[in-house]
Structure formats: C-alpha cells, structure tokens
Amino acid sequence: MSGKGNETVTHRIAVIGGDGIGPEVISVALDVITAAGADISTTDFDLGGQRYLRDGTVLDDDTLDELRAYDAILLGAVGTPEVPPGVIERGLLLKARFSLDLYVNLRPFTLPDGHSFTVIRENTEGAYAGEGGFLRKGTPHEIATQGSVNTRMGAERVIRYGFELARQRERRHLTLVHKTNVLTFSGDLWERTFNEVAVEYPDVGTAYNHVDAACIHFVEDPHRYEVIVTDNLFGDILTDLGGAISGGIGLAASANLNPDRTSPSLFEPVHGSAPDIAGQGLANPTAAVLSAVLMLEFLGEAECAARVRAACEAAVSHDEVPDIGTDEIAKAIHAGLTDG
Ligand code: ATP
C-alpha cells in the first residue's frame, strides 16, 4: 500500500507470464510480493510465442492501448524455439519498449562480495532502432546494412537519468561506456552530450571507458563501477557479462523504465524462456522476484521492496549456486520474509 495519510493505492499490474519458465517464475514473484504486503491487482495478458503459434498475434495495437491503462507491466519471458528469431523480440519486446517509450533499461548487479553497481542501457535507439535493409537479397552480391540511430534527445535523457541515479549513490560516480575511437559519429554525440550534462552535476564524479576495456574491468576490477550509462547494443552485451559475474542468469533482474511516467514501465528477468528446463520445476525464480522488487521501488513501495530484496539475499547464497528447484527457492524466500 502507498499513499498520503489514510489514503491507500492498489497498484494495477498487467502480467505477461509468457512462455517456458516465464509463468512459473512470475507466479512465485506475485506470491512473494503479495505475502510481503504489496497491494496489487493483476490482469493476465496471453502473449508470447505460444499465442503467436496459436493465432498469429504478437502485440496488436488494441492490446498495447489496453496495457497503457496499467501502473506497471510484469513479464516472465517470451519466445519459443518454433517461432523464427526476431518475430517476438521485435514484435513484442521492442514494440513495447519503443511504443511505451521505455527509454531506460536498468540492470542492477551485486557481486559475490556484496559490491553493487547498476548499468543503464539506452533502450529505444542505436542498432536496435531497425534502420537498414537488404539489397540484392539472396544473390551472391547481397548487401545488408543495419544502421545505428542516435539522437541528441535520446542520448541526453538517458545520460541525465544516469547522473540523477549516480547522485543518489554513495560514491556519486557515473561511467560512460562507448567506443568513441572507432564509432566517431555516434560516439562523438554521446561523449559531447555526456560532458555537457556533467557540467550540471559537479557533485558527480565521471569516467569514460571504451566498451572492450569495460569488458576486462567487469571481470578484473568491477569495483571501479557504481553507475554506468551506455548505448543499446553495448548495454545488451555488457549486462549479460554483468549477470555472469554476479551470481548467474537466475538472479539477474531488469526494469524498462519510462521515467516521465507517461506510460507504464515494464519489469522482467534478464533470462529467456529456457525451454530446456520449462515445466520441470527447475527454474530459479529469484530474477523474477527481484524484477518485481524493481517494480515496487518504481511504484513508490520502498519499504515492501526492501523486505523482499532482503529475503532474496538471505535465500540465495552467492558462495554456492543452489542446486535446488523453483519450489525450494520460493519457500526459502518466503521464509526470509517471515524471519525479517
Ligand atoms: P533467449 O534468447 O530468450 O534469451 P536463451 O535460450 O538464449 O533464450 P535463456 O532462456 O535465458 O536463454 O536460457 C539459457 C539457459 O540458462 C537455459 O538453457 C537454462 O538452462 C538457463 N536458465 C535460464 N533462466 C534460468 C532460470 N531462471 N533458472 C535456471 N536456469 C535458467
């Protein structure tokens, strides 16, 4: 519950369980946050690879408009091996990100030694904008181009979000990651914008890393990072690496935010539908629960979010990756709520 005085607010959540392990982990996430006292009402949306196979629907405009009426969207995972690559990714995930203007992709990481840092990935532009095409397709002289779209407005708003977030952190430090020595047009725009916005935040320390150097630092010296801001493609790759150094795919949560709150933000675990383990009770639900924590934080439910986060931390020992199933981990998280 949240609100001023006696007034309380029930948060309306659109739930897309999706495919494979998606519904399994989302059901745990909803149980846990409800047990922690979150005041939510949920509506299920049947979307994903299975729905596409059934009737050809990916994400139609009417459904998109329906989603706009909710306070947040919680998504498990979408995609099935029978659907050709790109159909669900572009038609559902990217369409939602672009249409709802979810321009911040936020991924927090906690290392085994407890150090936390956050990667902010630009979520609506760059190489993912869909610019490009084929010439002479299917011939020996085929040409494919895939441009990277970078606008001043798009770079500035996500960089500004990075400075605002860094300002709330202990060290007040923001690193820009790009590849300015080779990508001299888009890199120049990003670096100039970063430096100009930095003048407005004299209390925030800054650094710049090329993306290849950042990959080395992630493995050898991740403590140097507190908040990172980067473009769509570099952010996609870097955050998978972030997941790998901080407890694995079963723990990695993400938020797709519209910080201006002109449409609902979308929260999802980083992992996919994992068809190899679907339906076997083997999926780790922690990433989904932590994604719901990000959702609660964004909805202003800081206290409830902190309780659930603490319960997840207590349940998951970074030292030994638990070789146990969905139910056992769910029970451990519930136990952490009670203990807390
Ligand atoms: P996508 O392209 O949708 O990301 P993918 O198959 O490349 O799909 P995932 O679905 O994330 O990637 O799965 C990669 C592997 O990680 C799976 O084979 C699965 O064994 C493992 N995995 C993913 N998520 C989990 C989880 N929550 N718990 C346990 N194992 C998982």
Coordinates of C-alpha atoms and ligand atoms in Angstrom, one line a residue:
M1 CA 0.0 0.0 0.0
S2 CA 1.1 3.5 -0.5
G3 CA -0.4 7.0 -0.2
K4 CA -0.7 10.0 1.9
G5 CA -2.5 9.9 5.3
N6 CA -5.1 7.2 5.3
E7 CA -5.4 7.1 1.6
T8 CA -4.1 3.9 0.1
V9 CA -3.4 2.9 -3.5
T10 CA -3.9 -0.5 -5.1
H11 CA -1.4 -0.9 -8.0
R12 CA -2.8 -2.3 -11.1
I13 CA -0.4 -4.7 -12.7
A14 CA -0.6 -6.2 -16.2
V15 CA 1.0 -9.6 -16.1
I16 CA 2.5 -11.3 -19.1
G17 CA 3.7 -14.7 -17.9
G18 CA 4.7 -15.6 -21.5
D19 CA 6.4 -18.9 -22.5
G20 CA 8.5 -21.7 -21.0
I21 CA 9.6 -20.9 -17.4
G22 CA 8.0 -17.4 -17.6
P23 CA 4.7 -18.3 -16.0
E24 CA 6.5 -20.5 -13.4
V25 CA 8.8 -17.7 -12.1
I26 CA 6.1 -14.9 -12.4
S27 CA 3.7 -16.9 -10.2
V28 CA 6.4 -17.1 -7.5
A29 CA 7.1 -13.4 -7.9
L30 CA 3.5 -12.4 -7.4
D31 CA 3.1 -14.7 -4.4
V32 CA 6.1 -13.3 -2.7
I33 CA 5.3 -9.6 -3.1
T34 CA 1.7 -10.2 -2.0
A35 CA 2.9 -12.1 1.1
A36 CA 5.2 -9.1 1.7
G37 CA 2.2 -6.8 1.8
A38 CA 2.2 -5.3 -1.7
D39 CA -1.3 -4.1 -2.5
I40 CA -1.7 -5.1 -6.2
S41 CA -4.5 -6.2 -8.5
T42 CA -3.4 -8.2 -11.5
T43 CA -4.7 -8.9 -15.0
D44 CA -3.2 -11.6 -17.2
F45 CA -2.3 -11.0 -20.8
D46 CA -1.8 -14.0 -23.0
L47 CA 1.1 -13.0 -25.2
G48 CA 4.3 -14.6 -26.4
G49 CA 5.5 -17.4 -28.7
Q50 CA 2.7 -19.9 -27.9
R51 CA 0.0 -17.2 -28.5
Y52 CA 1.7 -16.4 -31.8
L53 CA 1.7 -20.0 -32.9
R54 CA -2.0 -20.3 -32.0
D55 CA -3.4 -17.3 -33.8
G56 CA -0.6 -15.2 -35.2
T57 CA -0.9 -12.4 -32.6
V58 CA 2.3 -10.9 -31.3
L59 CA 1.3 -7.5 -29.8
D60 CA -1.6 -5.8 -31.6
D61 CA -2.3 -2.1 -31.2
D62 CA -5.5 -2.6 -29.2
T63 CA -3.7 -4.7 -26.6
L64 CA -0.9 -2.1 -26.5
D65 CA -3.5 0.5 -25.7
E66 CA -5.1 -1.7 -23.0
L67 CA -1.6 -2.1 -21.4
R68 CA -1.3 1.7 -21.2
A69 CA -4.0 1.8 -18.6
Y70 CA -1.9 -0.1 -16.0
D71 CA 0.5 1.1 -13.4
A72 CA 3.2 -1.4 -14.5
I73 CA 3.8 -4.5 -16.6
L74 CA 5.4 -7.6 -15.1
L75 CA 6.7 -10.0 -17.8
G76 CA 8.2 -13.5 -17.3
A77 CA 9.8 -14.5 -20.6
V78 CA 8.6 -14.7 -24.2
G79 CA 9.8 -16.8 -27.1
T80 CA 9.6 -20.5 -28.2
P81 CA 12.0 -22.4 -30.4
E82 CA 9.3 -23.0 -33.0
V83 CA 9.0 -19.2 -33.7
P84 CA 11.6 -17.8 -36.1
P85 CA 14.1 -15.4 -34.3
G86 CA 13.1 -11.8 -34.4
V87 CA 9.3 -12.2 -34.5
I88 CA 8.7 -12.0 -30.8
E89 CA 11.8 -9.9 -30.0
R90 CA 10.9 -7.1 -32.5
G91 CA 7.1 -7.6 -32.5
L92 CA 6.6 -7.7 -28.7
L93 CA 9.6 -6.7 -26.6
L94 CA 11.0 -3.9 -28.9
K95 CA 7.5 -2.7 -29.9
A96 CA 6.6 -2.3 -26.2
R97 CA 9.9 -0.5 -25.4
F98 CA 9.5 1.9 -28.4
S99 CA 5.7 2.5 -28.1
L100 CA 5.7 3.0 -24.4
D101 CA 8.9 5.0 -24.6
L102 CA 10.7 2.8 -22.1
Y103 CA 14.0 4.6 -22.7
V104 CA 15.9 3.5 -19.6
N105 CA 16.8 -0.2 -19.3
L106 CA 18.1 -0.5 -15.7
R107 CA 20.0 -3.6 -14.6
P108 CA 21.4 -3.7 -11.0
F109 CA 24.2 -6.2 -10.2
T110 CA 25.5 -7.5 -6.8
L111 CA 28.9 -9.2 -6.8
P112 CA 29.6 -12.2 -4.5
D113 CA 31.5 -9.9 -2.2
G114 CA 28.4 -7.6 -1.8
H115 CA 29.5 -4.7 -4.1
S116 CA 26.6 -3.4 -6.1
F117 CA 26.6 -1.4 -9.4
T118 CA 24.0 -0.5 -11.9
V119 CA 24.1 -0.5 -15.7
I120 CA 21.7 1.9 -17.5
R121 CA 21.3 0.9 -21.2
E122 CA 19.6 3.2 -23.7
N123 CA 16.5 1.3 -24.7
T124 CA 14.9 2.9 -27.8
E125 CA 17.6 3.8 -30.3
G126 CA 21.0 2.6 -31.5
A127 CA 21.4 -0.5 -33.6
Y128 CA 18.0 -1.8 -32.3
A129 CA 16.0 1.0 -34.0
G130 CA 15.5 -1.1 -37.1
E131 CA 17.2 1.2 -39.6
G132 CA 18.7 -0.6 -42.6
G133 CA 17.7 -3.2 -45.1
F134 CA 18.7 -5.6 -47.8
L135 CA 19.8 -5.0 -51.4
R136 CA 20.0 -7.9 -53.9
K137 CA 18.8 -10.3 -51.2
G138 CA 19.5 -14.0 -52.0
T139 CA 22.1 -13.2 -54.6
P140 CA 25.9 -13.6 -54.3
H141 CA 26.0 -9.7 -54.3
E142 CA 23.7 -9.4 -51.4
I143 CA 24.1 -6.3 -49.2
A144 CA 22.7 -5.9 -45.7
T145 CA 23.0 -2.6 -43.7
Q146 CA 22.0 -2.1 -40.1
G147 CA 22.4 1.5 -39.0
S148 CA 22.7 2.9 -35.5
V149 CA 20.2 5.7 -34.8
N150 CA 21.4 8.1 -32.2
T151 CA 19.5 11.3 -31.4
R152 CA 20.7 14.1 -29.2
M153 CA 17.4 14.0 -27.3
G154 CA 17.7 10.2 -26.9
A155 CA 21.3 10.2 -25.6
E156 CA 20.7 13.3 -23.3
R157 CA 17.7 11.9 -21.5
V158 CA 19.3 8.6 -20.6
I159 CA 22.6 10.3 -19.7
R160 CA 20.6 12.7 -17.5
Y161 CA 18.9 9.7 -15.8
G162 CA 22.3 8.3 -15.1
F163 CA 23.5 11.4 -13.4
E164 CA 20.4 11.6 -11.3
L165 CA 20.8 8.0 -10.2
A166 CA 24.5 8.4 -9.5
R167 CA 23.7 11.4 -7.4
Q168 CA 21.7 9.2 -5.0
R169 CA 24.5 6.7 -4.6
E170 CA 27.3 6.6 -2.0
R171 CA 30.3 7.4 -4.3
R172 CA 28.3 9.6 -6.7
H173 CA 30.1 8.2 -9.7
L174 CA 29.0 7.7 -13.3
T175 CA 30.9 6.0 -16.1
L176 CA 30.1 6.4 -19.8
V177 CA 30.8 3.3 -21.9
H178 CA 31.1 3.6 -25.7
K179 CA 33.6 3.1 -28.5
T180 CA 34.4 6.7 -29.4
N181 CA 37.7 5.8 -31.0
V182 CA 36.0 3.8 -33.8
L183 CA 32.4 4.9 -33.8
T184 CA 33.4 8.5 -34.3
F185 CA 29.9 9.9 -35.2
S186 CA 27.6 8.3 -32.6
G187 CA 30.5 8.1 -30.0
D188 CA 31.1 11.8 -30.5
L189 CA 27.5 12.7 -30.0
W190 CA 27.3 10.6 -26.8
E191 CA 30.6 11.9 -25.4
R192 CA 29.8 15.6 -26.1
T193 CA 26.3 15.2 -24.6
F194 CA 27.8 13.4 -21.5
N195 CA 30.3 16.2 -21.0
E196 CA 27.8 18.9 -21.4
V197 CA 25.3 17.3 -19.0
A198 CA 28.1 16.6 -16.5
V199 CA 28.6 20.4 -16.0
E200 CA 25.2 20.5 -14.4
Y201 CA 26.2 17.8 -11.9
P202 CA 29.5 19.0 -10.4
D203 CA 28.9 16.7 -7.4
V204 CA 29.1 13.6 -9.5
G205 CA 32.5 12.1 -10.5
T206 CA 32.8 10.8 -14.0
A207 CA 34.8 8.4 -16.1
Y208 CA 34.9 7.1 -19.7
N209 CA 35.7 3.5 -20.8
H210 CA 35.7 2.0 -24.2
V211 CA 33.4 -1.0 -24.3
D212 CA 36.2 -3.5 -24.8
A213 CA 38.1 -2.1 -21.9
A214 CA 34.9 -2.2 -19.8
C215 CA 34.6 -6.0 -20.5
I216 CA 38.1 -6.5 -19.0
H217 CA 37.2 -4.3 -16.0
F218 CA 34.0 -6.2 -15.4
V219 CA 36.0 -9.4 -14.9
E220 CA 39.1 -8.0 -13.3
D221 CA 38.1 -4.9 -11.4
P222 CA 34.3 -4.3 -11.3
H223 CA 34.6 -2.4 -8.0
R224 CA 35.5 0.7 -10.0
Y225 CA 31.9 1.0 -11.2
E226 CA 28.9 2.4 -9.4
V227 CA 26.6 3.6 -12.2
I228 CA 27.3 3.0 -15.9
V229 CA 25.4 4.5 -18.8
T230 CA 25.8 3.2 -22.3
D231 CA 24.0 2.7 -25.7
N232 CA 21.5 -0.1 -26.6
L233 CA 23.9 -2.6 -28.2
F234 CA 26.8 -2.2 -25.8
G235 CA 24.4 -2.3 -22.9
D236 CA 22.8 -5.6 -24.1
I237 CA 26.2 -7.3 -24.2
L238 CA 27.6 -5.7 -21.1
T239 CA 24.6 -6.6 -18.9
D240 CA 24.9 -10.3 -19.9
L241 CA 28.5 -10.1 -18.7
G242 CA 27.3 -8.3 -15.6
G243 CA 24.9 -11.3 -14.9
A244 CA 27.7 -13.8 -15.4
I245 CA 30.0 -12.1 -12.8
S246 CA 27.2 -11.7 -10.2
G247 CA 25.6 -15.0 -9.5
G248 CA 24.3 -16.0 -12.9
I249 CA 21.2 -15.7 -15.0
G250 CA 18.9 -17.0 -12.3
L251 CA 19.4 -13.8 -10.3
A252 CA 19.6 -11.0 -13.0
A253 CA 16.6 -8.6 -12.9
S254 CA 15.8 -5.7 -15.2
A255 CA 13.5 -2.7 -15.5
N256 CA 12.4 -1.0 -18.7
L257 CA 11.5 2.4 -17.4
N258 CA 9.6 5.4 -18.7
P259 CA 10.9 7.9 -16.1
D260 CA 8.5 10.5 -17.2
R261 CA 5.6 8.1 -16.3
T262 CA 3.7 8.9 -19.5
S263 CA 3.1 5.1 -19.8
P264 CA 3.6 2.1 -17.6
S265 CA 7.1 0.7 -17.1
L266 CA 7.9 -2.9 -17.8
F267 CA 9.8 -5.2 -15.4
E268 CA 11.3 -8.6 -16.5
P269 CA 14.0 -11.1 -15.5
V270 CA 17.0 -10.9 -17.9
H271 CA 16.8 -14.7 -18.7
G272 CA 14.7 -16.1 -21.5
S273 CA 12.0 -18.8 -21.6
A274 CA 14.6 -21.6 -21.1
P275 CA 12.6 -24.3 -22.9
D276 CA 15.1 -26.9 -21.8
I277 CA 14.0 -26.7 -18.2
A278 CA 10.4 -25.5 -18.6
G279 CA 7.7 -27.4 -16.7
Q280 CA 10.3 -29.3 -14.6
G281 CA 10.3 -27.1 -11.5
L282 CA 13.9 -26.3 -12.0
A283 CA 13.8 -22.6 -12.8
N284 CA 15.3 -20.2 -10.3
P285 CA 12.5 -17.6 -9.6
T286 CA 14.8 -15.1 -7.9
A287 CA 15.4 -13.0 -11.0
A288 CA 11.7 -12.6 -11.5
V289 CA 11.2 -11.8 -7.8
L290 CA 14.0 -9.2 -7.9
S291 CA 12.3 -7.7 -11.1
A292 CA 9.1 -7.4 -9.0
V293 CA 11.2 -5.6 -6.4
L294 CA 12.3 -3.1 -9.0
M295 CA 8.7 -2.6 -9.9
L296 CA 7.7 -2.0 -6.3
E297 CA 10.5 0.5 -5.9
F298 CA 9.3 2.4 -9.0
L299 CA 5.8 2.4 -7.7
G300 CA 7.0 4.0 -4.5
E301 CA 6.7 1.0 -2.3
A302 CA 10.3 1.2 -1.0
E303 CA 9.7 -0.5 2.4
C304 CA 7.9 -3.6 0.9
A305 CA 10.6 -3.7 -1.8
A306 CA 13.4 -3.7 0.8
R307 CA 11.8 -6.6 2.7
V308 CA 11.6 -8.7 -0.4
R309 CA 15.1 -7.9 -1.5
A310 CA 16.4 -8.8 1.9
A311 CA 14.5 -12.1 1.8
C312 CA 16.1 -12.9 -1.6
E313 CA 19.5 -12.1 -0.4
A314 CA 19.1 -14.3 2.6
A315 CA 17.7 -17.1 0.4
V316 CA 20.4 -17.1 -2.2
S317 CA 24.0 -17.7 -1.1
H318 CA 26.4 -16.4 -3.7
D319 CA 29.0 -18.9 -2.5
E320 CA 27.1 -22.0 -3.6
V321 CA 24.8 -21.8 -6.5
P322 CA 21.8 -23.7 -5.1
D323 CA 21.2 -26.9 -6.9
I324 CA 17.5 -26.9 -5.9
G325 CA 14.3 -26.2 -7.7
T326 CA 11.7 -23.5 -8.0
D327 CA 9.6 -24.5 -5.0
E328 CA 12.5 -24.8 -2.6
I329 CA 13.9 -21.4 -3.6
A330 CA 10.4 -19.9 -3.3
K331 CA 10.0 -21.4 0.1
A332 CA 13.4 -20.0 1.2
I333 CA 12.4 -16.5 0.0
H334 CA 9.0 -16.8 1.9
A335 CA 10.9 -17.9 5.0
G336 CA 13.1 -14.8 4.7
L337 CA 10.0 -12.6 4.7
T338 CA 8.8 -14.2 7.9
D339 CA 12.2 -14.0 9.6
G340 CA 12.6 -10.4 8.6
Ligands
ATP1 P1 16.5 -16.0 -25.0 O1 17.1 -15.9 -26.4 O2 15.1 -15.9 -24.9 O3 17.3 -15.2 -24.0 P2 18.1 -18.4 -24.5 O4 17.8 -19.8 -24.6 O5 19.2 -17.8 -25.2 O6 16.7 -17.6 -24.7 P3 17.6 -18.4 -21.7 O7 16.2 -18.8 -22.0 O8 17.9 -17.4 -20.7 O9 18.4 -18.0 -23.0 O10 18.3 -19.8 -21.2 C1 19.7 -20.0 -21.2 C2 20.0 -21.2 -20.3 O11 20.1 -20.7 -19.0 C3 18.8 -22.2 -20.3 O12 19.2 -23.2 -21.1 C4 18.6 -22.6 -18.9 O13 19.2 -23.8 -18.6 C5 19.3 -21.5 -18.1 N1 18.4 -20.6 -17.4 C6 17.8 -19.5 -17.8 N2 17.0 -19.0 -16.9 C7 17.1 -19.8 -15.8 C8 16.5 -19.7 -14.5 N3 15.6 -18.8 -14.1 N4 16.8 -20.7 -13.7 C9 17.7 -21.7 -14.0 N5 18.3 -21.8 -15.2 C10 18.0 -20.8 -16.1

